[in-house]
Amino acid sequence: MANDSVQNQNPSVSTKAVYIEDILYQRGLLTAQQLTFVKSEAKRRQEPVEKILSQMGWVTEEQLAAAKGLIIGVPFVDLTQQPISPEVLAYLPEEVAKRFVVIPIAKEGETLSVAMVDPLDLSVLEFIEKKSGFAIRPYIATADAITRSIAEQYARGLSMEVGEALKEATVGSVVPFAPQLSITGVLGEAPIARIVSTLLEYGIKVRASDIHIEPLENETRIRYRIDGILHEKLILPRRIHDAIVSRIKILGNMKIDEKRLPQDARFNFKAGQDEIDLRLSTMPTSFGEKVVMRLLKKSGGVPTLPELGIRGVALRRLEENILRPHGIILICGPTGSGKTTTLYSILSKLNSTRVNIMTLEDPIEYQIAGVNQVQVNVGAGLTFASGLRSFLRQDPNIIMVGEVRDTETSELAIQAALTGHLVFSSLHTNNASGALPRLLDMQAEPYLIASTVTCVVGQRVVRIVCPACKVSKAPTAEVTASIKEGLGNLKNFDNVKKIELFVGKGCRECNNTGYLGRIGIFEVLMVSEKISRMILNHETAQSIEAEAVSEGMITMKQDGFLKVLEGVTTVEEVLRVAEE
């Protein structure tokens, strides 16, 4: 639906304001001084206000278009947030869309909604009406957004495949599949096969970590998780949903006729030079089976600790602890905070022919040459606990357990550390200090925790400001106060007089999000003698954190703010992931 991403018309805007500059002022996008300047300058130069506003850079093209739409009574549509069905694109040929700078965005009954730069151009509206055969409902958008959307949407080339697949579904014939699949992932030539192939190739192109194929009541929604955020990119007809799911199941050697139970599988897919390992998961929902595909790049290698974003005191403390011969090091954070990547980075640093490294994972996400990686198989009786018990008979130096989930696993990890092994694992807690009370909750003995756990890392991932469209931005008094309060106890921060922040305007490189890539924010808690005594006394996570900060720990939020001051990320990103 086009309306989903149409900018809300602000009810507080006075209906008396008929000029663009007045609307922008009433929306708080122009100051009183800027409003006065624009009006006098437009009169002096005898030029349109829009031109002057664009030159001054006080408002974005999108804000200008939304204000213009409010005046002429046409809703504004943000095309970066507007998924468009290939079925809808087929109603208007690409050459027509390019020629008139318009793009169809939705169809309801006999009405076709189109985004255009000038919705009052009656000759264009009449031509599109004749060409498509539908009544036209215009929406306003910027020329750049429409041009970019035409290039992206038509380039996916799914219109023909969707049309063919719909014909096959309409006549009730079985959509043909190519059951043979080479290890490199040649996906065959049937329309449905080409749709699946295009969905995967686009996921690789936009650096997606996951692809969600979700059945809704009347359509199928395709969403991509890019830099940790889900983006709705495509709407497909509901009639071809089952055929797409069946195609994906064939690729993963899953049971096509089993639609009542969840299934998991994996397969390889090759697009150009990139070879991707895909993990598949299906889940029955009220409208059909939902599919999630996790994309794992086989090439590219494991990043180093500094590349992940660990630096300074935190990096020195972590490196000191991973070089110890025994003990437990825990990586903490919620799902999707990059714990596994940090563990792989540490193992890659320690990996050599002189040590025996064994890992127990669920699932194995990356292969590391020279490391003995074991996949948990609960059905066969290989759990974290049973696997860890068997590991101790394999003469390991370093053990990595994917996650400490229960009392038995925590006890075995502690026993392994006590008998001279270096143990790494992850734990689902909000911060580093919360890990120690969490182990106590698992009935681990306080004196054993105090004597084996040497270091706890807390982490989150934040999006990086896109370097291609990065611009400086003066912070508000509220943001400045928040940063100064957050960094108040750091020695070097007293010297900072002026705070300068950076944001991404949005460009083609970053898919108009203003962010490109991700980096971690970290806190590294050393288990000192004083903190060991606090564990024995069952003290709270807050008390442990306060002591760690007094001993020199930089918290995740502080690490995030330091990266904000360096222009790596934004305050909004840090608060989004680190605020509790």
Coordinates of C-alpha atoms in Angstrom, one line a residue:
M1 CA 0.0 0.0 0.0
A2 CA 1.3 3.4 -0.9
N3 CA -0.2 5.0 2.1
D4 CA 2.1 3.0 4.5
S5 CA 5.0 5.2 3.8
V6 CA 3.2 8.5 3.0
Q7 CA 4.4 11.2 5.2
N8 CA 1.8 12.2 7.8
Q9 CA 0.3 15.6 7.1
N10 CA 0.8 17.6 10.3
P11 CA -2.6 18.5 11.7
S12 CA -1.0 21.4 13.7
V13 CA -0.1 23.2 10.4
S14 CA -2.5 26.1 9.9
T15 CA -4.7 25.9 6.9
K16 CA -4.0 29.7 6.3
A17 CA -0.4 29.0 5.4
V18 CA -0.3 28.7 1.7
Y19 CA 3.4 29.3 1.1
I20 CA 6.0 26.6 1.3
E21 CA 8.3 28.7 3.6
D22 CA 5.4 29.2 6.0
I23 CA 4.6 25.5 6.2
L24 CA 8.3 24.7 6.8
Y25 CA 8.5 27.3 9.6
Q26 CA 5.3 25.9 11.2
R27 CA 6.8 22.4 11.1
G28 CA 9.9 23.7 12.9
L29 CA 12.2 23.2 9.9
L30 CA 13.0 26.9 9.5
T31 CA 13.8 29.4 12.2
A32 CA 12.1 32.8 12.3
Q33 CA 15.4 34.5 11.0
Q34 CA 15.6 32.0 8.2
L35 CA 12.0 32.6 7.2
T36 CA 12.5 36.3 7.1
F37 CA 15.7 36.0 5.1
V38 CA 14.0 33.6 2.5
K39 CA 11.0 35.9 2.0
S40 CA 13.1 39.0 1.5
E41 CA 15.7 37.3 -0.7
A42 CA 13.0 35.8 -3.0
K43 CA 11.5 39.3 -3.4
R44 CA 14.9 40.9 -4.0
R45 CA 16.1 38.2 -6.5
Q46 CA 12.7 37.7 -8.1
E47 CA 13.3 33.9 -7.8
P48 CA 11.2 31.0 -6.4
V49 CA 11.5 30.4 -2.7
E50 CA 12.2 26.7 -3.5
K51 CA 15.4 27.6 -5.4
I52 CA 16.7 29.7 -2.5
L53 CA 15.9 27.1 0.1
S54 CA 17.8 24.4 -2.0
Q55 CA 20.8 26.7 -2.3
M56 CA 20.9 27.5 1.4
G57 CA 20.6 23.8 2.3
W58 CA 18.4 24.5 5.3
V59 CA 15.9 21.8 4.4
T60 CA 16.1 18.6 2.4
E61 CA 14.5 18.0 -1.0
E62 CA 12.1 15.6 0.7
Q63 CA 11.0 18.2 3.2
L64 CA 10.4 20.7 0.3
A65 CA 8.4 18.1 -1.6
A66 CA 6.3 17.2 1.4
A67 CA 5.5 20.9 2.0
K68 CA 4.6 21.4 -1.6
G69 CA 2.3 18.4 -1.5
L70 CA 0.5 19.9 1.5
I71 CA -0.2 23.0 -0.5
I72 CA -1.6 21.3 -3.6
G73 CA -3.4 18.6 -1.6
V74 CA -1.2 15.6 -2.8
P75 CA 0.3 13.2 -0.3
F76 CA 4.1 12.9 -0.1
V77 CA 5.6 9.3 -0.4
D78 CA 9.1 8.3 0.8
L79 CA 10.2 5.9 -1.9
T80 CA 13.1 4.5 0.3
Q81 CA 10.5 3.0 2.6
Q82 CA 8.0 2.0 -0.2
P83 CA 8.2 -1.6 -1.3
I84 CA 6.8 -2.0 -4.9
S85 CA 5.4 -5.2 -6.3
P86 CA 6.8 -6.4 -9.7
E87 CA 3.2 -6.9 -10.7
V88 CA 2.6 -3.2 -10.2
L89 CA 5.8 -2.2 -12.1
A90 CA 4.5 -4.2 -15.1
Y91 CA 1.6 -1.8 -15.6
L92 CA 4.0 1.0 -16.7
P93 CA 7.0 0.2 -19.0
E94 CA 10.5 1.3 -17.8
E95 CA 11.1 3.7 -20.8
V96 CA 7.8 5.6 -19.9
A97 CA 8.8 5.8 -16.3
K98 CA 12.2 7.2 -17.2
R99 CA 10.8 9.6 -19.8
F100 CA 8.3 11.2 -17.5
V101 CA 10.1 10.6 -14.1
V102 CA 7.2 8.7 -12.6
I103 CA 7.0 5.3 -11.0
P104 CA 3.9 3.1 -10.1
I105 CA 3.8 2.3 -6.4
A106 CA 0.5 0.4 -5.7
K107 CA -2.7 -0.7 -7.3
E108 CA -6.2 -0.8 -5.6
G109 CA -9.0 -2.0 -7.8
E110 CA -9.0 0.0 -11.0
T111 CA -6.8 2.8 -9.6
L112 CA -3.0 2.9 -10.0
S113 CA -1.0 5.0 -7.5
V114 CA 2.1 6.7 -9.1
A115 CA 4.8 8.9 -7.6
M116 CA 5.8 11.9 -9.6
V117 CA 7.7 15.2 -9.3
D118 CA 4.8 17.4 -10.5
P119 CA 1.4 15.9 -9.7
L120 CA -0.3 18.9 -11.4
D121 CA 1.1 18.0 -14.9
L122 CA -2.2 17.0 -16.5
S123 CA -0.7 16.0 -19.8
V124 CA 1.6 13.4 -18.1
L125 CA -1.3 12.1 -16.0
E126 CA -3.5 11.7 -19.1
F127 CA -0.7 9.9 -21.0
I128 CA -0.1 7.4 -18.1
E129 CA -3.8 6.8 -17.7
K130 CA -4.0 5.8 -21.4
K131 CA -0.9 3.8 -21.3
S132 CA -1.8 1.8 -18.2
G133 CA -5.6 1.6 -18.7
F134 CA -6.2 2.6 -15.0
A135 CA -7.4 5.7 -13.2
I136 CA -4.3 7.5 -11.7
R137 CA -3.9 8.6 -8.1
P138 CA -0.8 10.9 -7.9
Y139 CA 1.7 11.1 -5.0
I140 CA 4.5 13.6 -4.8
A141 CA 8.2 12.6 -4.5
T142 CA 11.6 14.1 -5.3
A143 CA 13.2 13.6 -8.8
D144 CA 16.3 11.9 -7.2
A145 CA 14.2 9.5 -5.3
I146 CA 12.0 8.5 -8.3
T147 CA 15.1 8.1 -10.6
R148 CA 16.9 6.0 -8.0
S149 CA 13.7 3.9 -7.4
I150 CA 13.3 3.3 -11.2
A151 CA 16.9 2.2 -11.5
E152 CA 16.6 -0.2 -8.5
Q153 CA 13.1 -1.6 -8.9
Y154 CA 13.1 -2.2 -12.7
A155 CA 16.7 -3.5 -12.5
R156 CA 15.6 -6.5 -10.4
G157 CA 13.8 -7.6 -13.5
L158 CA 11.2 -9.7 -11.7
S159 CA 8.1 -8.3 -13.6
M160 CA 8.3 -10.9 -16.4
E161 CA 9.1 -13.8 -14.0
V162 CA 6.2 -12.9 -11.7
G163 CA 3.9 -12.6 -14.7
E164 CA 4.9 -16.0 -16.0
A165 CA 4.6 -17.6 -12.5
L166 CA 1.1 -16.1 -12.1
K167 CA 0.0 -17.5 -15.5
E168 CA 1.2 -21.0 -14.3
A169 CA -0.5 -20.6 -11.0
T170 CA -3.7 -19.4 -12.6
V171 CA -4.0 -22.4 -15.0
G172 CA -3.3 -24.7 -12.0
S173 CA -0.2 -26.2 -13.6
V174 CA 2.7 -27.2 -11.4
V175 CA 5.4 -24.6 -11.4
P176 CA 8.4 -26.4 -12.9
F177 CA 11.5 -26.8 -10.7
A178 CA 15.0 -27.9 -11.6
P179 CA 15.8 -30.3 -8.8
Q180 CA 19.5 -30.7 -9.7
L181 CA 21.5 -28.1 -7.9
S182 CA 25.3 -27.9 -8.1
I183 CA 27.4 -27.0 -5.1
T184 CA 28.0 -23.6 -6.6
G185 CA 24.3 -23.0 -6.6
V186 CA 23.1 -22.8 -10.2
L187 CA 19.4 -22.2 -9.6
G188 CA 17.8 -23.2 -12.9
E189 CA 15.7 -21.3 -15.4
A190 CA 12.0 -21.6 -14.3
P191 CA 10.3 -18.3 -13.5
I192 CA 10.1 -19.2 -9.7
A193 CA 13.7 -20.3 -9.8
R194 CA 14.7 -16.9 -11.3
I195 CA 12.7 -15.0 -8.7
V196 CA 14.4 -16.9 -5.8
S197 CA 17.8 -16.3 -7.5
T198 CA 17.1 -12.6 -7.9
L199 CA 16.0 -12.3 -4.2
L200 CA 19.3 -13.9 -3.1
E201 CA 21.5 -11.8 -5.5
Y202 CA 19.8 -8.6 -4.3
G203 CA 20.5 -9.7 -0.7
I204 CA 24.2 -10.1 -1.5
K205 CA 24.3 -6.8 -3.3
V206 CA 22.8 -4.8 -0.4
R207 CA 24.9 -6.7 2.2
A208 CA 21.9 -8.2 3.9
S209 CA 22.5 -10.7 6.8
D210 CA 18.9 -12.2 6.6
I211 CA 16.1 -12.4 4.1
H212 CA 12.5 -12.7 5.4
I213 CA 9.8 -14.1 3.1
E214 CA 6.5 -13.5 4.9
P215 CA 3.0 -14.5 3.9
L216 CA 0.4 -11.9 4.7
E217 CA -3.4 -12.2 4.0
N218 CA -3.3 -10.8 0.4
E219 CA 0.4 -10.6 -0.5
T220 CA 3.9 -11.9 0.3
R221 CA 6.3 -9.4 1.9
I222 CA 10.1 -9.6 1.3
R223 CA 12.2 -7.9 4.0
Y224 CA 16.0 -7.7 4.2
R225 CA 18.0 -7.1 7.4
I226 CA 20.7 -4.6 6.5
D227 CA 23.1 -3.4 9.2
G228 CA 20.8 -4.9 11.8
I229 CA 17.6 -3.1 10.7
L230 CA 14.8 -4.8 8.7
H231 CA 13.9 -3.0 5.4
E232 CA 10.8 -3.9 3.4
K233 CA 12.0 -4.1 -0.2
L234 CA 9.4 -6.0 -2.2
I235 CA 5.8 -7.1 -2.3
L236 CA 5.0 -10.3 -4.3
P237 CA 1.5 -11.7 -5.2
R238 CA 0.2 -14.1 -2.6
R239 CA -0.6 -16.8 -5.2
I240 CA 3.1 -17.5 -5.9
H241 CA 4.1 -17.8 -2.2
D242 CA 3.8 -21.6 -2.0
A243 CA 5.8 -22.1 -5.2
I244 CA 8.6 -19.8 -3.8
V245 CA 8.7 -21.7 -0.5
S246 CA 8.7 -25.1 -2.4
R247 CA 11.6 -23.9 -4.5
I248 CA 13.6 -22.8 -1.5
K249 CA 12.8 -26.2 0.3
I250 CA 14.2 -28.1 -2.8
L251 CA 17.4 -26.1 -2.6
G252 CA 17.8 -27.0 1.0
N253 CA 16.7 -30.7 0.6
M254 CA 13.8 -30.1 3.0
K255 CA 10.5 -32.0 3.0
I256 CA 8.2 -30.1 0.5
D257 CA 5.0 -31.7 1.8
E258 CA 5.7 -31.0 5.5
K259 CA 4.0 -27.6 6.1
R260 CA 2.9 -28.1 9.7
L261 CA 6.3 -28.3 11.4
P262 CA 9.3 -25.9 11.4
Q263 CA 12.3 -27.1 9.3
D264 CA 16.0 -26.1 9.1
A265 CA 18.6 -26.7 6.4
R266 CA 21.5 -25.1 4.6
F267 CA 23.0 -24.8 1.1
N268 CA 25.6 -22.9 -0.9
F269 CA 24.8 -20.2 -3.4
K270 CA 27.3 -18.5 -5.8
A271 CA 26.7 -15.1 -7.3
G272 CA 29.7 -13.8 -9.3
Q273 CA 32.8 -14.0 -7.1
D274 CA 30.9 -14.3 -3.9
E275 CA 30.1 -17.8 -2.4
I276 CA 27.4 -17.6 0.3
D277 CA 26.5 -20.2 2.8
L278 CA 22.7 -20.0 3.4
R279 CA 21.0 -21.2 6.6
L280 CA 17.2 -21.8 6.0
S281 CA 14.4 -21.8 8.6
T282 CA 10.7 -22.4 7.8
M283 CA 7.9 -21.7 10.3
P284 CA 4.2 -22.3 9.8
T285 CA 2.2 -19.1 10.4
S286 CA -1.6 -18.3 10.1
F287 CA -1.2 -17.3 6.5
G288 CA 1.3 -19.9 5.3
E289 CA 4.9 -20.8 5.8
K290 CA 7.4 -18.0 6.6
V291 CA 11.0 -18.5 5.4
V292 CA 14.1 -16.8 6.9
M293 CA 17.4 -17.2 5.1
R294 CA 20.6 -16.3 6.9
L295 CA 23.4 -15.2 4.5
L296 CA 26.9 -16.1 5.6
K297 CA 29.8 -15.0 3.3
K298 CA 32.4 -17.7 2.9
S299 CA 35.1 -15.3 1.7
G300 CA 36.4 -12.2 3.5
G301 CA 37.9 -13.9 6.6
V302 CA 37.4 -13.1 10.3
P303 CA 37.9 -9.5 11.3
T304 CA 40.6 -8.6 13.9
L305 CA 39.8 -7.2 17.3
P306 CA 40.6 -3.6 16.4
E307 CA 38.5 -4.0 13.2
L308 CA 35.6 -5.0 15.4
G309 CA 36.0 -1.7 17.3
I310 CA 37.9 -2.8 20.5
R311 CA 40.7 -0.4 21.2
G312 CA 42.7 1.4 23.9
V313 CA 42.4 0.1 27.5
A314 CA 39.7 -2.4 26.6
L315 CA 41.8 -4.0 23.9
R316 CA 44.9 -4.2 26.1
R317 CA 43.0 -5.8 29.0
L318 CA 41.3 -8.4 26.7
E319 CA 44.6 -9.3 25.0
E320 CA 46.3 -9.8 28.4
N321 CA 43.5 -12.2 29.5
I322 CA 43.3 -14.3 26.3
L323 CA 47.1 -15.0 26.5
R324 CA 46.6 -16.6 30.0
P325 CA 46.9 -20.4 30.0
H326 CA 43.6 -21.0 31.8
G327 CA 40.4 -19.3 33.0
I328 CA 37.0 -18.4 31.6
I329 CA 36.4 -15.4 29.4
L330 CA 32.7 -14.5 28.7
I331 CA 31.3 -12.4 25.9
C332 CA 27.9 -10.9 26.8
G333 CA 25.1 -9.2 24.9
P334 CA 21.6 -9.9 23.5
T335 CA 20.9 -11.8 20.3
G336 CA 22.4 -10.1 17.3
S337 CA 25.1 -8.2 19.2
G338 CA 28.0 -9.8 17.4
K339 CA 29.2 -12.2 20.3
T340 CA 30.0 -15.1 17.9
T341 CA 32.1 -12.8 15.6
T342 CA 34.1 -11.6 18.6
L343 CA 34.7 -15.2 19.7
Y344 CA 35.9 -16.1 16.2
S345 CA 38.2 -13.1 16.1
I346 CA 39.8 -14.2 19.4
L347 CA 40.2 -17.8 18.3
S348 CA 41.8 -16.6 15.0
K349 CA 44.3 -14.6 17.0
L350 CA 45.2 -17.6 19.2
N351 CA 45.1 -20.2 16.4
S352 CA 48.5 -21.9 15.8
T353 CA 49.9 -25.3 15.3
R354 CA 51.1 -25.4 18.9
V355 CA 47.7 -25.3 20.5
N356 CA 44.6 -27.6 20.2
I357 CA 41.5 -25.5 19.9
M358 CA 38.1 -27.1 20.0
T359 CA 34.7 -25.4 19.6
L360 CA 31.2 -26.6 20.3
E361 CA 28.7 -24.5 18.3
D362 CA 25.0 -24.3 17.4
P363 CA 25.3 -23.7 14.5
I364 CA 28.9 -23.4 13.1
E365 CA 28.8 -20.0 11.3
Y366 CA 32.3 -19.7 9.9
Q367 CA 34.9 -22.3 9.2
I368 CA 38.4 -21.5 10.7
A369 CA 41.3 -23.5 9.3
G370 CA 43.1 -25.6 11.9
V371 CA 40.3 -25.3 14.5
N372 CA 38.3 -28.5 15.5
Q373 CA 34.7 -27.2 15.2
V374 CA 31.8 -29.4 16.4
Q375 CA 28.1 -28.9 15.6
V376 CA 25.6 -29.5 18.4
N377 CA 23.1 -32.2 17.5
V378 CA 20.5 -32.5 20.2
G379 CA 18.5 -35.2 18.3
A380 CA 21.6 -37.4 18.4
G381 CA 22.4 -36.6 22.0
L382 CA 25.2 -34.1 21.4
T383 CA 24.4 -31.1 23.6
F384 CA 26.6 -28.4 24.9
A385 CA 26.9 -30.3 28.2
S386 CA 27.6 -33.8 26.7
G387 CA 30.0 -32.3 24.1
L388 CA 31.9 -30.4 26.7
R389 CA 32.3 -33.5 28.8
S390 CA 33.8 -35.4 25.8
F391 CA 36.1 -32.4 24.9
L392 CA 38.1 -32.9 28.1
R393 CA 39.2 -36.3 26.8
Q394 CA 40.5 -34.7 23.5
D395 CA 43.5 -33.0 25.1
P396 CA 42.4 -29.4 24.3
N397 CA 44.3 -26.2 25.2
I398 CA 41.5 -23.9 24.3
I399 CA 37.8 -24.6 24.4
M400 CA 35.0 -22.5 23.0
V401 CA 31.4 -23.3 24.0
G402 CA 28.9 -21.3 21.9
E403 CA 26.7 -20.4 24.8
V404 CA 26.4 -21.2 28.6
R405 CA 22.7 -22.0 28.7
D406 CA 22.2 -24.1 31.9
T407 CA 23.6 -25.2 35.2
E408 CA 25.3 -28.3 33.8
T409 CA 27.2 -26.4 31.1
S410 CA 28.3 -23.7 33.5
E411 CA 29.6 -26.3 36.0
L412 CA 31.5 -28.2 33.2
A413 CA 33.0 -24.9 31.9
I414 CA 34.2 -24.1 35.4
Q415 CA 35.7 -27.6 35.8
A416 CA 37.5 -27.2 32.5
A417 CA 39.0 -23.9 33.6
L418 CA 40.1 -25.4 37.0
T419 CA 41.9 -28.3 35.3
G420 CA 44.1 -25.9 33.2
H421 CA 42.1 -25.1 30.1
L422 CA 41.3 -21.7 28.6
V423 CA 37.5 -21.5 28.1
F424 CA 35.6 -19.0 26.0
S425 CA 31.8 -18.7 25.9
S426 CA 28.9 -16.3 25.5
L427 CA 26.1 -15.4 27.8
H428 CA 22.8 -13.5 27.2
T429 CA 23.1 -10.6 29.6
N430 CA 22.6 -6.9 29.0
N431 CA 26.1 -5.9 30.1
A432 CA 29.4 -7.3 31.5
S433 CA 28.6 -6.9 35.2
G434 CA 25.4 -8.8 34.8
A435 CA 27.2 -12.0 33.8
L436 CA 28.5 -12.7 37.3
P437 CA 25.1 -12.7 39.1
R438 CA 23.7 -14.7 36.1
L439 CA 26.2 -17.5 36.8
L440 CA 25.2 -17.4 40.4
D441 CA 21.6 -17.9 39.2
M442 CA 22.7 -21.1 37.5
Q443 CA 23.8 -22.4 40.9
A444 CA 27.5 -22.0 40.2
E445 CA 29.5 -21.8 43.4
P446 CA 30.6 -18.2 44.1
Y447 CA 34.2 -19.1 45.1
L448 CA 34.5 -21.1 41.8
I449 CA 33.3 -18.2 39.7
A450 CA 35.6 -15.8 41.5
S451 CA 38.6 -18.1 40.9
T452 CA 38.0 -19.0 37.3
V453 CA 36.3 -16.1 35.5
T454 CA 39.1 -13.6 34.6
C455 CA 37.4 -11.2 32.2
V456 CA 33.9 -10.4 30.9
V457 CA 33.2 -8.5 27.6
G458 CA 29.9 -6.7 27.1
Q459 CA 29.1 -5.6 23.6
R460 CA 26.6 -4.2 21.1
V461 CA 26.8 -3.3 17.4
V462 CA 26.0 0.2 16.0
R463 CA 25.7 1.4 12.4
I464 CA 28.6 3.4 10.9
V465 CA 27.9 6.8 9.4
C466 CA 28.1 6.5 5.6
P467 CA 31.5 8.0 4.5
A468 CA 30.1 9.0 1.1
C469 CA 27.4 11.3 2.4
K470 CA 28.8 12.3 5.9
V471 CA 28.2 15.9 6.9
S472 CA 28.9 17.7 10.2
K473 CA 26.1 18.8 12.4
A474 CA 26.0 21.0 15.4
P475 CA 24.6 19.2 18.5
T476 CA 21.6 20.5 20.5
A477 CA 22.2 21.7 24.1
E478 CA 20.4 18.5 25.3
V479 CA 22.7 16.2 23.3
T480 CA 25.8 18.1 24.4
A481 CA 24.7 17.8 28.1
S482 CA 24.0 14.0 27.6
I483 CA 27.4 13.4 26.1
K484 CA 29.2 15.4 28.8
E485 CA 27.3 13.6 31.5
G486 CA 28.1 10.2 30.0
L487 CA 31.8 10.9 29.6
G488 CA 32.2 13.0 32.8
N489 CA 34.5 10.6 34.6
L490 CA 37.0 10.1 31.7
K491 CA 40.3 12.0 32.2
N492 CA 40.9 13.2 28.7
F493 CA 37.4 14.5 28.1
D494 CA 37.9 17.6 30.2
N495 CA 40.0 19.1 27.4
V496 CA 37.2 18.9 24.8
K497 CA 35.7 22.3 24.4
K498 CA 33.6 22.0 21.2
I499 CA 31.6 19.0 20.3
E500 CA 31.1 18.3 16.6
L501 CA 28.8 15.5 15.4
F502 CA 28.4 13.8 12.0
V503 CA 25.4 12.3 10.2
G504 CA 24.8 10.7 6.8
K505 CA 22.4 12.6 4.5
G506 CA 21.6 9.5 2.6
C507 CA 22.9 8.5 -0.8
R508 CA 23.0 5.6 -3.3
E509 CA 25.9 4.0 -1.6
C510 CA 24.0 3.6 1.7
N511 CA 20.6 3.0 0.1
N512 CA 19.5 6.4 1.4
T513 CA 19.8 5.3 5.1
G514 CA 22.8 7.5 6.0
Y515 CA 24.6 4.4 7.4
L516 CA 27.0 1.9 5.8
G517 CA 28.4 -1.0 7.7
R518 CA 28.6 -1.7 11.5
I519 CA 31.1 -1.5 14.3
G520 CA 31.0 -2.7 17.9
I521 CA 30.9 -0.8 21.1
F522 CA 32.5 -2.6 24.1
E523 CA 33.2 -2.8 27.8
V524 CA 35.8 -5.1 29.2
L525 CA 35.4 -6.0 32.9
M526 CA 38.5 -7.4 34.7
V527 CA 37.7 -9.7 37.7
S528 CA 40.0 -8.0 40.2
E529 CA 40.5 -9.1 43.8
K530 CA 37.9 -6.6 45.0
I531 CA 35.3 -7.8 42.4
S532 CA 36.1 -11.4 43.4
R533 CA 35.2 -10.5 47.0
M534 CA 32.0 -8.9 45.8
I535 CA 31.0 -12.1 43.9
L536 CA 31.6 -14.1 47.1
N537 CA 29.2 -11.6 48.9
H538 CA 26.5 -12.0 46.2
E539 CA 26.6 -8.3 45.5
T540 CA 24.4 -6.8 42.7
A541 CA 25.4 -6.2 39.1
Q542 CA 25.1 -2.4 39.7
S543 CA 27.6 -2.6 42.6
I544 CA 30.0 -4.7 40.5
E545 CA 29.8 -2.2 37.6
A546 CA 30.4 0.8 39.9
E547 CA 33.5 -0.9 41.2
A548 CA 34.7 -1.8 37.7
V549 CA 34.2 1.8 36.5
S550 CA 36.3 3.1 39.5
E551 CA 39.0 0.6 38.4
G552 CA 39.1 2.2 35.0
M553 CA 36.5 0.3 32.9
I554 CA 35.0 2.4 30.0
T555 CA 31.3 1.4 29.7
M556 CA 29.6 0.5 26.4
K557 CA 27.7 3.8 26.4
Q558 CA 30.9 5.7 27.0
D559 CA 32.7 3.8 24.2
G560 CA 29.8 4.6 21.9
F561 CA 29.9 8.3 22.8
L562 CA 33.7 8.4 22.1
K563 CA 33.0 6.8 18.6
V564 CA 30.3 9.5 18.2
L565 CA 32.9 12.3 18.8
E566 CA 35.2 10.6 16.3
G567 CA 32.4 10.8 13.7
V568 CA 32.1 7.0 13.4
T569 CA 28.5 6.7 14.5
T570 CA 25.6 8.8 15.8
V571 CA 24.2 9.6 19.2
E572 CA 20.8 8.0 18.1
E573 CA 22.5 4.7 17.3
V574 CA 24.4 4.5 20.6
L575 CA 21.2 5.3 22.6
R576 CA 19.2 2.8 20.4
V577 CA 21.4 -0.1 21.4
A578 CA 23.0 0.8 24.7
E579 CA 20.2 2.5 26.6
E580 CA 18.7 0.2 29.2

